[in-house]
CSV table of C-alpha atoms in Angstrom, one decimal:
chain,number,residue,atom,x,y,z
A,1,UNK,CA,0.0,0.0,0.0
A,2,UNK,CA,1.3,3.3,-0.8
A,3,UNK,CA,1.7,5.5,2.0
A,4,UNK,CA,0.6,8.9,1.0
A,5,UNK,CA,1.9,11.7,3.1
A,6,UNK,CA,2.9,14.9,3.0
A,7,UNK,CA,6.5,14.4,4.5
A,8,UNK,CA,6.7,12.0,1.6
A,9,UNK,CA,6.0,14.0,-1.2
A,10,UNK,CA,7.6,17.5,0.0
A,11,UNK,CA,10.7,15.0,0.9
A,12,UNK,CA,10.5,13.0,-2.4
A,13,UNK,CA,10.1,16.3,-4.4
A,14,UNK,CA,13.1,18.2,-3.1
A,15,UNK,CA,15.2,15.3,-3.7
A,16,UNK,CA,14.0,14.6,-7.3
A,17,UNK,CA,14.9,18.6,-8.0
A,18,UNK,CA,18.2,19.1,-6.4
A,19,UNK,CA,19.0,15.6,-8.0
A,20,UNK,CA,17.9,17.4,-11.2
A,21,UNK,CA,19.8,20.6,-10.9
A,22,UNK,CA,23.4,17.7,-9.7
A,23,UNK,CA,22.7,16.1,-12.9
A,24,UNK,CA,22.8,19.2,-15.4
A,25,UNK,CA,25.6,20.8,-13.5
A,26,UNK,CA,27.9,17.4,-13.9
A,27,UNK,CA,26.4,17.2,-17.6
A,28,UNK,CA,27.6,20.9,-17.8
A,29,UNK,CA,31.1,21.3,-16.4
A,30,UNK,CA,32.3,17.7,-17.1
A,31,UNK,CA,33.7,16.1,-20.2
A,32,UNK,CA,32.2,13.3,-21.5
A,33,UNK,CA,33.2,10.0,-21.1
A,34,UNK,CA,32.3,6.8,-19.8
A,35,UNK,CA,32.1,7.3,-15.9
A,36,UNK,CA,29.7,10.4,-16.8
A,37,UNK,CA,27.5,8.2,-18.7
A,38,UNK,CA,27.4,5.5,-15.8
A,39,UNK,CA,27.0,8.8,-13.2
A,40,UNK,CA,23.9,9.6,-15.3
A,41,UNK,CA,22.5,6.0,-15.7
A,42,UNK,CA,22.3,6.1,-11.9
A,43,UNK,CA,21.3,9.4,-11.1
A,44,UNK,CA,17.5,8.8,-13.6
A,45,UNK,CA,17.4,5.5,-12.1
A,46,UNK,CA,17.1,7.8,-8.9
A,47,UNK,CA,14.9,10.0,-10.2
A,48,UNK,CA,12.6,7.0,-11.1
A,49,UNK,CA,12.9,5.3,-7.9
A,50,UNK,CA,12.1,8.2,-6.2
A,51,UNK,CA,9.3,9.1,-8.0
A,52,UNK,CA,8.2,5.1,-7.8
A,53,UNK,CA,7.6,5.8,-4.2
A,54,UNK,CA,4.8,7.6,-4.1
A,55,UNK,CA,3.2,4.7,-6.1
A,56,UNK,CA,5.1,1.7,-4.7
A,57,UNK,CA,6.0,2.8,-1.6
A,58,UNK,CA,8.1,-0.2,0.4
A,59,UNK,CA,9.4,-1.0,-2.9
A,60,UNK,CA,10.7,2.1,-4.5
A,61,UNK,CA,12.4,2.5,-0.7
A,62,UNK,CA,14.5,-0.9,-1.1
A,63,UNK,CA,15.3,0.1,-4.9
A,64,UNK,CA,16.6,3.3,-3.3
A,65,UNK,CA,18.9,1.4,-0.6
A,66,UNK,CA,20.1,-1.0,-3.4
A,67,UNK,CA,20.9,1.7,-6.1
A,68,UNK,CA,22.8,3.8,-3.4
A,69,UNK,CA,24.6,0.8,-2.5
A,70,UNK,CA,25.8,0.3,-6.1
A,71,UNK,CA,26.5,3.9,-6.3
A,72,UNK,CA,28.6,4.2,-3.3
A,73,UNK,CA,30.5,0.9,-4.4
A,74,UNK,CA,31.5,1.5,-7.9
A,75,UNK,CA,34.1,3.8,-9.3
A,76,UNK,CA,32.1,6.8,-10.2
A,77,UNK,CA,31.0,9.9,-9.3
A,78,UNK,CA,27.9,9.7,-7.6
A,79,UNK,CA,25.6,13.1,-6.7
A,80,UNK,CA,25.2,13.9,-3.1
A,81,UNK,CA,20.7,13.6,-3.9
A,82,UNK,CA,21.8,9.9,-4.4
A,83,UNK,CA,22.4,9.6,-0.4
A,84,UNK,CA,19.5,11.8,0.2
A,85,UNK,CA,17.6,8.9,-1.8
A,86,UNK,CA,19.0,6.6,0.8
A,87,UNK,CA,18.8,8.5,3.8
A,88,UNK,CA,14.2,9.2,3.0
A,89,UNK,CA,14.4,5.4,2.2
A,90,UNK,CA,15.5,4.9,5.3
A,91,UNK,CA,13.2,6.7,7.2
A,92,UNK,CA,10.2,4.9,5.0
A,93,UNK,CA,11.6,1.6,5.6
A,94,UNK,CA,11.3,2.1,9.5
A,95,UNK,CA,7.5,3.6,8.8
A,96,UNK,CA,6.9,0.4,7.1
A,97,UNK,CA,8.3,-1.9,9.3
A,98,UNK,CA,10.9,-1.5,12.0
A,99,UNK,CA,13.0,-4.9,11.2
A,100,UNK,CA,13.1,-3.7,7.4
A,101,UNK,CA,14.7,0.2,8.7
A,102,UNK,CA,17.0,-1.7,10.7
A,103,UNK,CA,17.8,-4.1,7.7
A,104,UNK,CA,18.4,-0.6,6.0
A,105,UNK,CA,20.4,1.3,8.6
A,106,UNK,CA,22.6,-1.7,8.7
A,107,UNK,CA,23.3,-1.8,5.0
A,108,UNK,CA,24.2,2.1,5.2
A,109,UNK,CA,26.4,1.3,7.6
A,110,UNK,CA,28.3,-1.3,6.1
A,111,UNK,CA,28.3,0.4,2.5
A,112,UNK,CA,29.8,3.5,4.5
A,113,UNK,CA,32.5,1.9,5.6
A,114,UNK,CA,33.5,-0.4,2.6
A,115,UNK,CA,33.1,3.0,0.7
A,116,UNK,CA,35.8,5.0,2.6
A,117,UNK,CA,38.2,2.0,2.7
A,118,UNK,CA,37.9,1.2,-1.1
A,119,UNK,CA,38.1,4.7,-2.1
A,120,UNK,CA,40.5,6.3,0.6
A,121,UNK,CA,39.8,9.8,-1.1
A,122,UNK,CA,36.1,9.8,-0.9
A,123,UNK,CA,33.9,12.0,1.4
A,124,UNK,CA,33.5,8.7,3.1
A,125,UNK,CA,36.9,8.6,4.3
A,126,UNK,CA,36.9,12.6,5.6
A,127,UNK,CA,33.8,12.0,7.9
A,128,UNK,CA,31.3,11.8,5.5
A,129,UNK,CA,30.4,8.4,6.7
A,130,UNK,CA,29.5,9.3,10.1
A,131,UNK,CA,27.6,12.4,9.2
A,132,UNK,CA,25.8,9.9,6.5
A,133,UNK,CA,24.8,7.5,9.1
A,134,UNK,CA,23.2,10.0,11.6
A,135,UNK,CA,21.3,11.7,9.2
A,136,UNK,CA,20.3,8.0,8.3
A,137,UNK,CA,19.7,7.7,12.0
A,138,UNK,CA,17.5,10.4,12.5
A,139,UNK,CA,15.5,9.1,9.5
A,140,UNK,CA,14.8,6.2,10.7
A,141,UNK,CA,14.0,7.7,14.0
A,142,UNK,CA,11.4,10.0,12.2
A,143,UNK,CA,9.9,7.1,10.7
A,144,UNK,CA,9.4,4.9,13.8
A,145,UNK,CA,8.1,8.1,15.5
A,146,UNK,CA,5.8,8.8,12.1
A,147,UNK,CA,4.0,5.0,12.8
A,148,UNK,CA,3.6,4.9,16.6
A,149,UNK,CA,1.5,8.3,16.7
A,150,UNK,CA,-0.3,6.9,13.7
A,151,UNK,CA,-0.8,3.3,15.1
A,152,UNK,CA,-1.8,5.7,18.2
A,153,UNK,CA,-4.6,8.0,17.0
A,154,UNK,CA,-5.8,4.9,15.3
A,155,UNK,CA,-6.1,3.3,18.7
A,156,UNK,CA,-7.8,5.9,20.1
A,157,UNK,CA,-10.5,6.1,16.7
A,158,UNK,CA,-10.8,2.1,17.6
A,159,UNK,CA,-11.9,3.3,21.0
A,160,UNK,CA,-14.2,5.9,20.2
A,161,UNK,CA,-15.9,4.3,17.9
A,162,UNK,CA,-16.0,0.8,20.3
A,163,UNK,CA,-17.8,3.7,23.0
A,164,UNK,CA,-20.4,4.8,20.3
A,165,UNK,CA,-20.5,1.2,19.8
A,166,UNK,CA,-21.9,0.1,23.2
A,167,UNK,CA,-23.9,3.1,23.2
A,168,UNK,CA,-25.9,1.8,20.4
A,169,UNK,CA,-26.1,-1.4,21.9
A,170,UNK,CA,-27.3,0.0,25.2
A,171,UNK,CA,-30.0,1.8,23.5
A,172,UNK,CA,-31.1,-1.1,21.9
A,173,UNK,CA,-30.9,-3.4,24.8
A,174,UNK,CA,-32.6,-1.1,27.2
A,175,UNK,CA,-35.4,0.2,25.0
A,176,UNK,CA,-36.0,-1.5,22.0
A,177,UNK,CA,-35.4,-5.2,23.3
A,178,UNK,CA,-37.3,-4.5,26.9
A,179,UNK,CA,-40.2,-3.4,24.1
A,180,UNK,CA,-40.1,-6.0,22.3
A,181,UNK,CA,-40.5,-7.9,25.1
A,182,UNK,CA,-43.1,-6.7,26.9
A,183,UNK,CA,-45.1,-7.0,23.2
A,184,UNK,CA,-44.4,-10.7,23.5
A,185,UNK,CA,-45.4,-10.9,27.3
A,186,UNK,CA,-48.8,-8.7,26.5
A,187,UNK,CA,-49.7,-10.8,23.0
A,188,UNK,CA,-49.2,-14.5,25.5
A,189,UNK,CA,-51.4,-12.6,28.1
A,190,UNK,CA,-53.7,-11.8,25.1
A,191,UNK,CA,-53.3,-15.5,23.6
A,192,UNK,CA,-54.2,-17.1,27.1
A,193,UNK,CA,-57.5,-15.3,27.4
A,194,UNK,CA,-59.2,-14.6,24.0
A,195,UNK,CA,-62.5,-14.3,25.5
A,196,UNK,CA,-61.6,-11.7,27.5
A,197,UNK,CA,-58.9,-9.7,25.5
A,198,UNK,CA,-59.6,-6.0,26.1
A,199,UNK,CA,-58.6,-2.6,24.5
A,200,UNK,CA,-56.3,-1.7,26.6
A,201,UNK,CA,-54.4,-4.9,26.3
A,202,UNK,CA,-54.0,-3.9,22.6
A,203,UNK,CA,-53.7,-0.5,23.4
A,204,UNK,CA,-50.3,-1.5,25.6
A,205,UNK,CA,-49.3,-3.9,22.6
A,206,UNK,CA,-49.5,-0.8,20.1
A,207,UNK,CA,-47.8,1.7,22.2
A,208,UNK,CA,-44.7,-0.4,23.3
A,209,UNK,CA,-44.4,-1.1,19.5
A,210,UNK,CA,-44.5,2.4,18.2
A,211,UNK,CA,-41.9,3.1,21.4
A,212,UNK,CA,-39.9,0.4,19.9
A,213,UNK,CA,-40.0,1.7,16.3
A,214,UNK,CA,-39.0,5.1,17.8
A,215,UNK,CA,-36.1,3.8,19.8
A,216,UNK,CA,-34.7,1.7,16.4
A,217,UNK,CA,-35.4,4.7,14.6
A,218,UNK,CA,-32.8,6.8,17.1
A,219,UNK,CA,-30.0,3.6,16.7
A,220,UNK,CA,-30.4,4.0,12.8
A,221,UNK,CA,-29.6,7.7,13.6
A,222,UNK,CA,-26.5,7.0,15.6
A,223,UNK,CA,-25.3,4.3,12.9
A,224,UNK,CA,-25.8,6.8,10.3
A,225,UNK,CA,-23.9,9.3,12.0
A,226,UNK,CA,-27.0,12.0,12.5
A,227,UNK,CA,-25.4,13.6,15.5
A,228,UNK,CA,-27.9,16.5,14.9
A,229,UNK,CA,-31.3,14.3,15.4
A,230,UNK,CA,-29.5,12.5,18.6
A,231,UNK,CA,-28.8,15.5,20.2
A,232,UNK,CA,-32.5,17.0,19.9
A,233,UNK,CA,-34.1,13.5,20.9
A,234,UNK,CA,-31.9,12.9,23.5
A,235,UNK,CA,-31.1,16.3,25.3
A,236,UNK,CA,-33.4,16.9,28.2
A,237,UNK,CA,-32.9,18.4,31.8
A,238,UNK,CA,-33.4,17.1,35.1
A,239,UNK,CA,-36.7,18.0,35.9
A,240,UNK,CA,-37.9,17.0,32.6
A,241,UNK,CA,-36.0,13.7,33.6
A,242,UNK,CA,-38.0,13.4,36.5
A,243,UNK,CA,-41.0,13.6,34.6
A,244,UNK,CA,-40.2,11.1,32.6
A,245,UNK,CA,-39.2,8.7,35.3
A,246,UNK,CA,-42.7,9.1,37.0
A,247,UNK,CA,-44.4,8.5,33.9
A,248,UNK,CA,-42.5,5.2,32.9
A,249,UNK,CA,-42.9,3.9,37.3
A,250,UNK,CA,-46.8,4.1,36.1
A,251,UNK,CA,-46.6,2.9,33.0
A,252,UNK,CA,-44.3,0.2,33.8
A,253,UNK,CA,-46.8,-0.8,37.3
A,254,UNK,CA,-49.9,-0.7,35.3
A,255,UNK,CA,-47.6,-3.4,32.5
A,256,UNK,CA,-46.8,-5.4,35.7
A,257,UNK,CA,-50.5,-5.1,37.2
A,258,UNK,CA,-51.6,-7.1,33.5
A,259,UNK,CA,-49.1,-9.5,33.5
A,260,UNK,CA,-50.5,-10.4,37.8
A,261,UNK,CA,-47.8,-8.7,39.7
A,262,UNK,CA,-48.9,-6.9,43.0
A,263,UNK,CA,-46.5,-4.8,44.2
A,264,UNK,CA,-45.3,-0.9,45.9
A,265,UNK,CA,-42.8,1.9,44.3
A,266,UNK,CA,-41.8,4.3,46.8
A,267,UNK,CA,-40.3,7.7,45.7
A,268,UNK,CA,-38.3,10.4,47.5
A,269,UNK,CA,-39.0,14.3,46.6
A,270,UNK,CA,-36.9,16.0,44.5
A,271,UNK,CA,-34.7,12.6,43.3
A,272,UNK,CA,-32.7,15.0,40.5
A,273,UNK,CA,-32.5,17.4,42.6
A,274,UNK,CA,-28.6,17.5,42.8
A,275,UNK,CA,-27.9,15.1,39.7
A,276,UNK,CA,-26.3,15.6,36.7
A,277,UNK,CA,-28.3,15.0,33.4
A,278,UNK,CA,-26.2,12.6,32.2
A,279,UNK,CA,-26.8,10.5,35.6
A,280,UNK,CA,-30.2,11.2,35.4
A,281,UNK,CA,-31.1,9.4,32.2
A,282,UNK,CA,-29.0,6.8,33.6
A,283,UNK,CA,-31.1,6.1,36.4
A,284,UNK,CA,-34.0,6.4,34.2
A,285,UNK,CA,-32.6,3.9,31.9
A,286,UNK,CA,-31.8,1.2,34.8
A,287,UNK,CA,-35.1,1.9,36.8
A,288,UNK,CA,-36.4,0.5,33.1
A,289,UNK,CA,-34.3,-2.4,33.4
A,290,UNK,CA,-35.1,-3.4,36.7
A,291,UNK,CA,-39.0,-3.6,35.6
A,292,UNK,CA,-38.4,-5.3,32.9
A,293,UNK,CA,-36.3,-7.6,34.9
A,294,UNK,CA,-39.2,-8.1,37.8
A,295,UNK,CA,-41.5,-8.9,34.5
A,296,UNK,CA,-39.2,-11.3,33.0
A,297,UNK,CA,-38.1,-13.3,35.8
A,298,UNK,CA,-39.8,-12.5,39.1
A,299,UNK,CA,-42.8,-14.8,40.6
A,300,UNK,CA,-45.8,-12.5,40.3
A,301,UNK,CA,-47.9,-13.8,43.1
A,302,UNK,CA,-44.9,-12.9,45.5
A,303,UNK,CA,-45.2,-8.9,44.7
A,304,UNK,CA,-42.0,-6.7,45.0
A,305,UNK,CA,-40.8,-4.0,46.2
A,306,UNK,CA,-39.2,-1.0,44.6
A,307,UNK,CA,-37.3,2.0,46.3
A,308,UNK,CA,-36.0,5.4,44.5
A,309,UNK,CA,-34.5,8.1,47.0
A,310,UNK,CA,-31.7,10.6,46.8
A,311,UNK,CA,-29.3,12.7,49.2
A,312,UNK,CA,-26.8,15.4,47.9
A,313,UNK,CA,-24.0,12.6,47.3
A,314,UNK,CA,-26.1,9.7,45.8
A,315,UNK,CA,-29.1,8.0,44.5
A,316,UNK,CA,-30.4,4.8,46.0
A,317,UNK,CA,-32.4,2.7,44.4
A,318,UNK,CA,-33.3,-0.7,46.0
A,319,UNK,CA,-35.5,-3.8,44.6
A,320,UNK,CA,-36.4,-6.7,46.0
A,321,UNK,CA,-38.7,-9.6,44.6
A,322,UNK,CA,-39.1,-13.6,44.5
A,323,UNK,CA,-37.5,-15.5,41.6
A,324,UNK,CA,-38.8,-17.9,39.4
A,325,UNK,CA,-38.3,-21.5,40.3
A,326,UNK,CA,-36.8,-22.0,36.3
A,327,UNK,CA,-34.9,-18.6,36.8
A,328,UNK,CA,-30.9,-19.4,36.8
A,329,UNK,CA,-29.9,-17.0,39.6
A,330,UNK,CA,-27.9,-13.7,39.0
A,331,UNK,CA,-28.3,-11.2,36.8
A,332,UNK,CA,-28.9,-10.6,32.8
A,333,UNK,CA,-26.7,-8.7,30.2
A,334,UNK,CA,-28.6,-5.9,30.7
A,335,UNK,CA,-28.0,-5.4,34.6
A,336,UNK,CA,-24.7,-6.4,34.3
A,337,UNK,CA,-23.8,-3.7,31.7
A,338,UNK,CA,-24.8,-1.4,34.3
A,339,UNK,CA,-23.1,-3.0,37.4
A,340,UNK,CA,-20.4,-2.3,35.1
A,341,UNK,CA,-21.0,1.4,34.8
A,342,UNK,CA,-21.7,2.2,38.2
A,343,UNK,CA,-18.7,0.2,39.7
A,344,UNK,CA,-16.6,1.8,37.4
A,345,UNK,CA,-17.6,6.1,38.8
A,346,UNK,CA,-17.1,4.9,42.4
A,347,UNK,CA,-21.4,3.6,43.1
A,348,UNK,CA,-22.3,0.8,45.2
A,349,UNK,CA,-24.0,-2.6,43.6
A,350,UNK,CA,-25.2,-5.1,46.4
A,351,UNK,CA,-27.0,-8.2,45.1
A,352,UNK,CA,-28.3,-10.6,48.0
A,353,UNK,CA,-30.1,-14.2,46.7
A,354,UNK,CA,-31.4,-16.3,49.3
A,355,UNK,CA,-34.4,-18.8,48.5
A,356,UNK,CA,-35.4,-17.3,45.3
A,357,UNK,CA,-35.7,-14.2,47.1
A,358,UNK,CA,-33.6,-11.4,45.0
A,359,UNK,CA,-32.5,-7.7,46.2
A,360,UNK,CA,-30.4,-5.3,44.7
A,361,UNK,CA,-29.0,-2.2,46.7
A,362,UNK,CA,-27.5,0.4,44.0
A,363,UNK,CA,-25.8,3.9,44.9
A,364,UNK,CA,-25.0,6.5,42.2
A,365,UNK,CA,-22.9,9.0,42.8
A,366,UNK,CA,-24.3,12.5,41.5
C-alpha cells in the first residue's frame, strides 16, 4: 500500500529537483566519457525510484537502498541527492516496518564503511560516513516516531468508535429489546385469554411497538452518523428527567399489574434534585431495566418491592422480589452492563439471593 503523506511527497520532491539541478551541472562542467555516462544511468534510475515511491512505496524504498549501494561501491561519481535517496528510504523503511529500517540502517552502515576503505579519497573517508549514518539515524528515528503516533490516533478512533458502539447497543438493549418484550409478554397474556382480550391490552401492545419503532429509529440515527437528530431527541434536563421517570414507574406498574404482579414503588422528593443530566437518564434507563427484569423473571404472586431516593451525594435505588423457580440466579446482560457502569464512577452494587428471594441495593454518585 502506498503511503501517502505529506513528509513523503515534500521530501520526495526536493530530492528529485536538487538531483535534477546535480545532474545538469555534472552534464555541464564535465567532459564526456564513460564514468559520466554511468554517473547519469544512476542518477534517472534515482529520479525513477524516487518518483516510484509515491506509487510503490516499500518497494521504491529498497530500490533506493540498493541503487545507493551500487552507487557508493562503484568507481564513479555519484551526486550527493543519491544519499539523500538513501537516507528518505530509510526513514520509509522504518514507517513500514521496523525490522526492514533496521535491515536498511545496517546496510548504510556497512556500505559506508566499505566505501571509505575502497576509495580512501572519498567523502566517506573525511567524515562523511558518520555524518551519512546519523542523518540515516534520524530518519529512521522520524519514521518509527511517524508509525507509533499513527498506530496511536488509530487506537484511540478504535476506542471511540468501540464507546459509540456500546452506546448503540445500550439503546437497543434497554429500550427496544425491553419493548419488544413486553409486546411478547402482552400478546401471551392476550393468547391465554381470547374471550376476554380488552382494548387496553392492545392498546399496551400498540404503544410499546410504536416506542420500539422510535427507539430503532434513534440507533439508525446514531449508525448513520446524525449527530444532529441524537442530540435534539436525546437532550433533556433534570426535571424534565423526572417527569419522565414518574411517567415510565406508572406505566411500567400498570404493564406489571396485567401480566399479575402486585406490588409498591416508593419515591423520595426532588430525586434530581442534585444530579447531573447525564446520571439522570441513567437512572431512568436502569429503573427500566429493573421492571423489565421483575417482569421477566420475578414470581408475580410474590409482589415486589421498589425504592427510588436521593441525598446530595447519591441515588439509591433498591429492589427486591421472588425468583422464578426455572430462573438461573444472578443477573442478565442488561443489569450487568450497568453494574459495570456504576462500579466503574465509584457507586455501590449489592446483590443478595437467598431462597429465590432477590434484592439489589444500587448507589450512584451524583
Amino acid at each position: 500500500m502506498p503511503i501517502v503523506r505529506w513528509w513523503l511527497i515534500g521530501a520526495g520532491l526536493i530530492i528529485i529537483v536538487s538531483t535534477l539541478a546535480e545532474l545538469i551541472w555534472m552534464i555541464a562542467n564535465t567532459p564526456w566519457s564513460a564514468k559520466l555516462m554511468t554517473t547519469t544511468i544512476i542518477t534517472v534510475l534515482q529520479i525513477a525510484v524516487i518518483a516510484a515511491m509515491f506509487r510503490f512505496t516499500r518497494l521504491g524504498a529498497l530500490a533506493s537502498i540498493a541503487l545507493m549501494t551500487a552507487a557508493q561501491l562503484l568507481p564513479v561519481q555519484t551526486s550527493f541527492s543519491t544519499l539523500f535517496g538513501g537516507i528518505l528510504a530509510t526513514g520509509i523503511l522504518a514507517y513500514e516496518h521496523i525490522g526492514l529500517g533496521i535491515a536498511a540502517m545496517a546496510t548504510n552502515l556497512l556500505t559506508a564503511v566499505f566505501s571509505a576503505l575502497i576509495y580512501p579519497e572519498s567523502a566517506m573517508n573525511s567524515g562523511g560516513a558518520l555524518s551519512f549514518n546519523v542523518f540515516c539515524l534520524f530518519a529512521f528515528t522520524a519514521g518509527l516516531g511517524l508509525r507509533q503516533r499513527e498506530l496511536s490516533e488509530q487506537r484511540a478512533s478504535r476506542a471511540k468508535r468501540m464507546a459509540h458502539d456500546m452506546v448503540v447497543a445500550q439503546y437497543l438493549h434497554d429500550y427496544t429489546t425491553n419493548d419488544v418484550n413486553d409486546i411478547i409478554m402482552l400478546a401471551d397474556l392476550a393468547l391465554a385469554q381470547p374471550d376476554e382480550l380488552h382494548l387496553g391490552t392492545m392498546r399496551q401492545i400498540r404503544d410499546k411497538a410504536l416506542d420500539a419503532l422510535r427507539q430503532t429509529r434513534l440507533v439508525i440515527d446514531m449508525l448513520e452518523g446524525d449527530r444532529d437528530r441524537i442530540e435534539r431527541m436525546g437532550k433533556r434536563d433534570v426535571g424534565q428527567i423526572e417527569l419522565s421517570l414518574l411517567d415510565l414507574i406508572d406505566e411500567q406498574q400498570d404493564l406489571l399489574k396485567s401480566y399479575g404482579f402486585e406490588g409498591s414503588v416508593l419515591i423520595g422528593e426532588h430525586l434530581f434534585a442534585y444530579c447531573s443530566d447525564e446520571r439522570a437518564e441513567m437512572t431512568l434507563r436502569l429503573v427500566r431495566e429493573l421492571f423489565a427484569n421483575i417482569a421477566q423473571h420475578a414470581e408475580p404472586d410474590t409482589g415486589y418491592t421498589f425504592t427510588i431516593a436521593s441525598t446530595p451525594q447519591r441515588l439509591h435505588i433498591e429492589v427486591t422480589d421472588r425468583r422464578r423457580e426455572e430462573v438461573t440466579a444472578g443477573m442478565n446482560s442488561g443489569l450487568s452492563r450497568f453494574r459495570k457502569q456504576i462500579l466503574g464512577m465509584g457507586g455501590e452494587w449489592d446483590l443478595y439471593e437467598h431462597d429465590n428471594e432477590w434484592t439489589l441495593s444500587v448507589a450512584i454518585p451524583v
